[in-house]
CSV table of C-alpha atoms in Angstrom, one decimal:
chain,number,residue,atom,x,y,z
A,1,MET,CA,-4.2,-14.2,9.6
A,2,SER,CA,-6.3,-13.9,6.4
A,3,THR,CA,-10.0,-13.0,6.8
A,4,PRO,CA,-12.5,-14.7,4.5
A,5,GLY,CA,-14.7,-12.3,2.6
A,6,PHE,CA,-12.7,-9.2,2.9
A,7,ASN,CA,-9.6,-10.1,1.0
A,8,LEU,CA,-7.4,-8.6,3.8
A,9,ASP,CA,-4.4,-10.0,6.2
A,10,ALA,CA,-4.0,-9.0,9.9
A,11,ASP,CA,-1.1,-9.2,11.8
A,12,ASP,CA,0.1,-8.1,15.1
A,13,TYR,CA,3.3,-5.6,15.5
A,14,ASP,CA,5.3,-3.6,17.5
A,15,ILE,CA,6.1,0.0,16.6
A,16,SER,CA,9.5,-1.0,15.6
A,17,GLU,CA,8.2,-3.5,13.3
A,18,VAL,CA,5.6,-1.1,11.6
A,19,LEU,CA,8.3,1.6,11.0
A,20,GLU,CA,11.2,-0.8,9.7
A,21,GLY,CA,11.8,-1.8,6.2
A,22,SER,CA,11.8,-0.1,3.1
A,23,HIS,CA,8.0,1.0,2.2
A,24,GLN,CA,6.4,4.5,2.9
A,25,ILE,CA,3.2,4.6,4.6
A,26,GLU,CA,1.2,7.6,3.0
A,27,VAL,CA,-1.7,9.4,4.1
A,28,PRO,CA,-3.9,10.2,1.0
A,29,ASP,CA,-4.9,13.7,0.5
A,30,TYR,CA,-8.7,12.8,0.8
A,31,GLN,CA,-8.2,11.8,4.4
A,32,ARG,CA,-9.4,13.8,7.2
A,33,GLU,CA,-6.7,16.1,8.9
A,34,TYR,CA,-4.5,15.3,11.8
A,35,ALA,CA,-7.0,16.2,14.7
A,36,TRP,CA,-5.5,15.0,17.9
A,37,GLY,CA,-5.3,17.2,20.8
A,38,LYS,CA,-4.0,17.6,24.3
A,39,ASP,CA,-6.4,14.8,26.0
A,40,GLN,CA,-5.1,12.4,23.4
A,41,TRP,CA,-1.7,13.4,23.5
A,42,GLY,CA,-1.5,13.2,27.4
A,43,GLU,CA,-3.4,9.7,27.2
A,44,LEU,CA,-0.8,8.2,24.9
A,45,TRP,CA,2.1,10.1,26.9
A,46,ASP,CA,0.7,8.5,30.1
A,47,ASP,CA,0.4,5.1,28.7
A,48,ILE,CA,4.0,5.2,27.2
A,49,TYR,CA,5.3,6.3,30.8
A,50,ALA,CA,3.5,3.7,32.5
A,51,LEU,CA,5.3,1.1,30.4
A,52,THR,CA,8.7,2.4,32.0
A,53,ILE,CA,7.3,1.2,35.4
A,54,ASP,CA,5.4,-1.9,34.8
A,55,ARG,CA,7.1,-3.1,31.9
A,56,GLU,CA,4.1,-4.7,30.2
A,57,ASN,CA,3.0,-4.5,26.7
A,58,HIS,CA,0.4,-1.8,25.5
A,59,PHE,CA,-1.9,-2.6,22.6
A,60,ILE,CA,-3.4,0.7,20.8
A,61,GLY,CA,-5.8,-0.9,18.3
A,62,SER,CA,-5.4,-1.2,14.6
A,63,ILE,CA,-4.3,0.5,11.5
A,64,VAL,CA,-5.8,-0.5,7.9
A,65,VAL,CA,-3.5,0.0,4.8
A,66,ILE,CA,-3.7,-0.9,1.2
A,67,LYS,CA,-0.6,-2.1,-0.7
A,68,ARG,CA,0.5,0.1,-3.5
A,69,ARG,CA,2.9,-0.6,-6.3
A,70,GLY,CA,4.9,1.6,-8.8
A,71,GLY,CA,7.7,4.4,-8.2
A,72,ASN,CA,11.0,4.1,-6.8
A,73,ILE,CA,9.7,2.8,-3.4
A,74,LYS,CA,7.2,0.6,-2.0
A,75,LYS,CA,3.9,2.3,-0.4
A,76,PHE,CA,1.0,1.6,2.0
A,77,GLU,CA,-1.9,3.8,1.6
A,78,LEU,CA,-2.9,4.3,5.2
A,79,VAL,CA,-6.8,4.1,5.4
A,80,ASP,CA,-7.1,4.2,8.7
A,81,GLY,CA,-4.8,4.7,11.9
A,82,GLN,CA,-3.0,8.0,11.0
A,83,GLN,CA,-3.8,9.8,14.1
A,84,ARG,CA,-1.8,7.0,16.2
A,85,LEU,CA,1.0,6.8,13.8
A,86,THR,CA,1.6,10.2,13.1
A,87,THR,CA,1.5,11.1,16.9
A,88,ILE,CA,3.9,8.2,17.5
A,89,SER,CA,6.3,9.5,14.9
A,90,ILE,CA,6.0,12.9,16.4
A,91,ILE,CA,7.1,11.5,19.6
A,92,LEU,CA,10.1,10.0,18.1
A,93,CYS,CA,11.2,13.2,16.5
A,94,ALA,CA,10.9,14.8,20.0
A,95,ILE,CA,13.1,11.9,21.4
A,96,ARG,CA,15.6,12.3,18.5
A,97,ASP,CA,16.2,15.9,19.1
A,98,ARG,CA,16.5,15.2,23.2
A,99,PHE,CA,19.1,12.8,22.6
A,100,LYS,CA,21.0,15.2,20.3
A,101,GLU,CA,21.2,17.3,23.5
A,102,GLU,CA,23.4,14.6,25.2
A,103,LYS,CA,26.8,13.9,23.7
A,104,GLU,CA,26.7,10.2,24.9
A,105,TYR,CA,23.4,9.5,23.4
A,106,GLU,CA,24.1,11.2,19.7
A,107,GLU,CA,24.3,7.7,18.3
A,108,LEU,CA,20.8,6.9,19.4
A,109,ALA,CA,19.6,9.7,17.7
A,110,GLY,CA,20.7,8.1,14.6
A,111,PHE,CA,19.1,4.9,15.4
A,112,VAL,CA,15.5,7.1,15.9
A,113,GLU,CA,16.2,8.5,12.6
A,114,GLU,CA,16.1,5.1,10.8
A,115,PHE,CA,12.4,4.8,12.0
A,116,LEU,CA,11.6,8.2,10.5
A,117,GLU,CA,12.9,7.9,6.8
A,118,ILE,CA,13.8,5.3,4.0
A,119,GLN,CA,16.2,5.1,1.2
A,120,SER,CA,15.2,4.1,-2.4
A,121,ARG,CA,17.0,0.7,-3.3
A,122,THR,CA,17.1,2.1,-6.8
A,123,THR,CA,17.9,5.9,-6.6
A,124,GLY,CA,19.5,6.2,-3.0
A,125,GLU,CA,17.0,8.9,-2.6
A,126,ASP,CA,15.6,9.4,1.2
A,127,TYR,CA,11.8,9.6,1.8
A,128,GLN,CA,9.7,10.2,4.7
A,129,LYS,CA,8.7,6.8,6.4
A,130,ILE,CA,5.2,8.5,6.9
A,131,LYS,CA,4.0,11.1,4.6
A,132,LEU,CA,0.9,13.0,5.3
A,133,ASN,CA,-1.6,14.6,3.2
A,134,GLN,CA,-0.9,17.8,1.5
A,135,PHE,CA,-2.5,19.9,4.2
A,136,HIS,CA,-0.3,18.7,7.1
A,137,ASN,CA,2.9,17.2,5.4
A,138,PRO,CA,4.9,20.7,5.1
A,139,ASP,CA,4.8,21.2,8.9
A,140,TYR,CA,5.4,17.5,9.5
A,141,LYS,CA,8.5,17.7,7.3
A,142,LYS,CA,9.8,20.5,9.3
A,143,VAL,CA,9.6,18.3,12.4
A,144,LEU,CA,11.1,15.4,10.6
A,145,ASP,CA,14.1,17.8,9.5
A,146,GLY,CA,14.6,19.3,12.8
A,147,ASP,CA,13.6,22.7,11.3
A,148,THR,CA,11.0,23.2,14.5
A,149,ASP,CA,11.8,26.9,14.6
A,150,LEU,CA,10.1,27.4,11.4
A,151,LEU,CA,6.8,25.9,12.0
A,152,ASP,CA,3.4,27.5,11.6
A,153,ASP,CA,0.6,27.5,14.1
A,154,SER,CA,-0.6,24.0,13.6
A,155,GLU,CA,-1.8,20.8,15.3
A,156,ILE,CA,1.6,19.1,14.1
A,157,GLY,CA,3.5,21.9,15.8
A,158,ALA,CA,1.6,22.0,19.0
A,159,ALA,CA,1.8,18.1,19.3
A,160,TYR,CA,5.9,18.6,18.7
A,161,GLU,CA,5.9,21.1,21.5
A,162,TYR,CA,4.0,19.2,24.0
A,163,TYR,CA,6.1,15.9,23.7
A,164,ARG,CA,9.2,18.2,23.7
A,165,ASP,CA,8.2,19.8,27.0
A,166,LYS,CA,7.6,16.3,28.4
A,167,LEU,CA,10.9,15.1,27.5
A,168,SER,CA,12.6,18.3,28.9
A,169,SER,CA,11.7,17.3,32.3
A,170,GLN,CA,13.5,13.7,32.0
A,171,ASP,CA,16.9,13.1,32.3
A,172,ALA,CA,18.7,11.0,29.2
A,173,GLU,CA,18.6,7.7,30.8
A,174,LYS,CA,14.7,8.1,31.3
A,175,VAL,CA,14.4,9.3,27.7
A,176,GLN,CA,16.0,6.0,26.6
A,177,GLU,CA,13.7,3.9,28.6
A,178,ILE,CA,10.6,6.0,27.1
A,179,TYR,CA,12.3,5.0,23.6
A,180,ASP,CA,12.9,1.6,24.1
A,181,GLU,CA,9.2,0.9,25.5
A,182,LEU,CA,7.7,2.9,22.6
A,183,ILE,CA,9.3,0.9,19.9
A,184,HIS,CA,9.3,-2.5,21.3
A,185,SER,CA,5.9,-2.5,24.0
A,186,ILE,CA,3.5,-0.7,22.0
A,187,THR,CA,1.6,-3.2,19.8
A,188,LEU,CA,-1.0,-2.9,17.2
A,189,VAL,CA,-2.8,-4.9,14.7
A,190,GLN,CA,-1.9,-4.1,11.0
A,191,ILE,CA,-4.7,-4.9,8.4
A,192,GLU,CA,-3.4,-5.2,4.8
A,193,CYS,CA,-6.5,-5.1,2.4
A,194,GLY,CA,-5.9,-6.5,-1.2
A,195,SER,CA,-8.0,-3.5,-2.6
A,196,GLU,CA,-10.1,-0.4,-2.0
A,197,ILE,CA,-13.3,-2.2,-2.1
A,198,SER,CA,-12.2,-4.3,0.8
A,199,ALA,CA,-11.1,-1.4,2.9
A,200,PHE,CA,-14.1,0.4,2.4
A,201,ARG,CA,-16.1,-2.6,3.4
A,202,LEU,CA,-14.1,-2.9,6.3
A,203,PHE,CA,-14.6,0.3,7.5
A,204,GLU,CA,-18.5,0.1,7.0
A,205,SER,CA,-18.1,-3.1,9.2
A,206,LEU,CA,-16.2,-1.3,11.7
A,207,ASN,CA,-18.9,1.4,11.9
A,208,ASP,CA,-21.8,-1.4,12.1
A,209,LYS,CA,-20.2,-2.7,15.3
A,210,GLY,CA,-20.4,0.8,17.0
A,211,LEU,CA,-16.9,1.9,16.8
A,212,ASP,CA,-16.5,5.7,16.7
A,213,LEU,CA,-15.9,6.5,13.2
A,214,GLY,CA,-16.7,10.6,12.1
A,215,SER,CA,-19.5,11.4,10.0
A,216,VAL,CA,-17.2,12.9,7.4
A,217,ASP,CA,-15.0,9.6,7.3
A,218,LEU,CA,-18.5,7.7,6.6
A,219,VAL,CA,-19.6,10.1,4.0
A,220,LYS,CA,-16.6,9.8,2.2
A,221,ASN,CA,-16.2,6.2,2.6
A,222,ARG,CA,-19.8,5.5,1.0
A,223,LEU,CA,-18.8,7.8,-2.0
A,224,PHE,CA,-15.5,6.2,-2.7
A,225,MET,CA,-17.0,2.6,-2.3
A,226,GLU,CA,-19.9,3.6,-4.7
A,227,ALA,CA,-17.3,5.1,-7.2
A,228,ASN,CA,-15.0,1.9,-6.9
A,229,GLU,CA,-18.0,-0.7,-7.5
A,230,ASN,CA,-19.4,1.5,-10.3
A,231,ALA,CA,-17.5,1.3,-13.7
A,232,ASN,CA,-19.4,4.3,-15.1
A,233,ILE,CA,-18.1,6.5,-12.4
A,234,ASP,CA,-14.6,8.0,-12.8
A,235,GLU,CA,-13.2,7.4,-9.3
A,236,GLU,CA,-10.2,9.7,-9.5
A,237,ARG,CA,-12.5,12.6,-10.2
A,238,VAL,CA,-14.5,11.7,-7.2
A,239,LYS,CA,-11.4,11.8,-5.1
A,240,ASN,CA,-10.4,15.1,-6.6
A,241,LEU,CA,-13.8,16.7,-6.2
A,242,TRP,CA,-13.8,15.5,-2.4
A,243,GLU,CA,-10.2,16.9,-2.0
A,244,GLU,CA,-11.4,20.2,-3.4
A,245,ILE,CA,-14.5,20.5,-1.2
A,246,ILE,CA,-12.4,19.6,2.0
A,247,ALA,CA,-9.6,22.2,1.0
A,248,VAL,CA,-12.5,25.0,0.7
A,249,ILE,CA,-14.5,24.0,3.8
A,250,ARG,CA,-11.4,23.4,6.3
A,251,PRO,CA,-10.5,27.1,6.7
A,252,GLU,CA,-14.1,28.2,7.6
A,253,LEU,CA,-15.3,25.3,9.7
A,254,SER,CA,-13.8,23.9,12.9
A,255,GLN,CA,-15.8,20.8,12.7
A,256,ASN,CA,-16.2,19.8,9.0
A,257,TYR,CA,-19.0,17.5,9.9
A,258,ARG,CA,-21.3,20.6,10.1
A,259,PHE,CA,-20.9,21.2,6.6
A,260,PHE,CA,-22.5,17.9,5.6
A,261,THR,CA,-25.1,17.9,8.3
A,262,HIS,CA,-26.3,21.5,6.9
A,263,TYR,CA,-26.2,20.1,3.4
A,264,PHE,CA,-28.2,17.1,4.0
A,265,MET,CA,-30.9,19.1,6.0
A,266,SER,CA,-31.1,21.5,3.3
A,267,ILE,CA,-31.4,19.3,0.3
A,268,SER,CA,-35.0,18.5,-0.7
A,269,CYS,CA,-36.5,15.3,-0.2
A,270,PRO,CA,-39.0,13.6,-2.2
A,271,GLN,CA,-42.5,14.5,-0.9
A,272,ALA,CA,-45.1,11.6,-0.2
A,273,THR,CA,-47.9,11.5,-2.5
A,274,ASP,CA,-51.3,12.3,-1.3
A,275,ASN,CA,-54.1,9.8,-1.9
């Protein structure tokens, strides 16, 4: 489906269709960090587990991507949807590791692995199917590689342990049911934007419709859209400066939006002229 005015295409897919193929889905460094916690993990687990009982499809919303060219592999830049896709891939890692514990299910572990990595057709080199930003990818890579004993104290590690605990109480046959329903019955809409400006406009439109977009995301979106539209602004420098700001405030603040709230409250505003 093509949407006039936004230069984008949208189609519905199940998880297997999103993760198959030879492209990498990359979270740019300027995106916010992985932030899901137990409430979101539990809700997604309940939704997936329910599918093993009622056998219905479950729609989890949309993701927004921009196609990128160059390099040894095709890439989609993930503009929106990293929380869901990252969590789903962590569940797949936990399922893979659970299958490895059962000799008769070792082959299935290999099938799961195919959703987690891709191979360059030109160099034969292996790449992550989903690559997170610089702040979370090191721990995420440890989960992908099965080196979970080396995990730092992070949201990525906590998410993996949460789902490993959930799966440890299930027998192997039930884990296979969970896997089948996850990749075939969880559906989403993938919105592919033809350019960054289309993605920024879509993001603003979603906010106008009252969807819950974070204030930090909206500040970032407005800055990047202005930089993209103005030929006199160095867009790459804007992105680099954003990354530097987030890198500095991330360790100091549990909620990054407070920094921007305090900043805007502190800057001087033009005073009204007395008549």
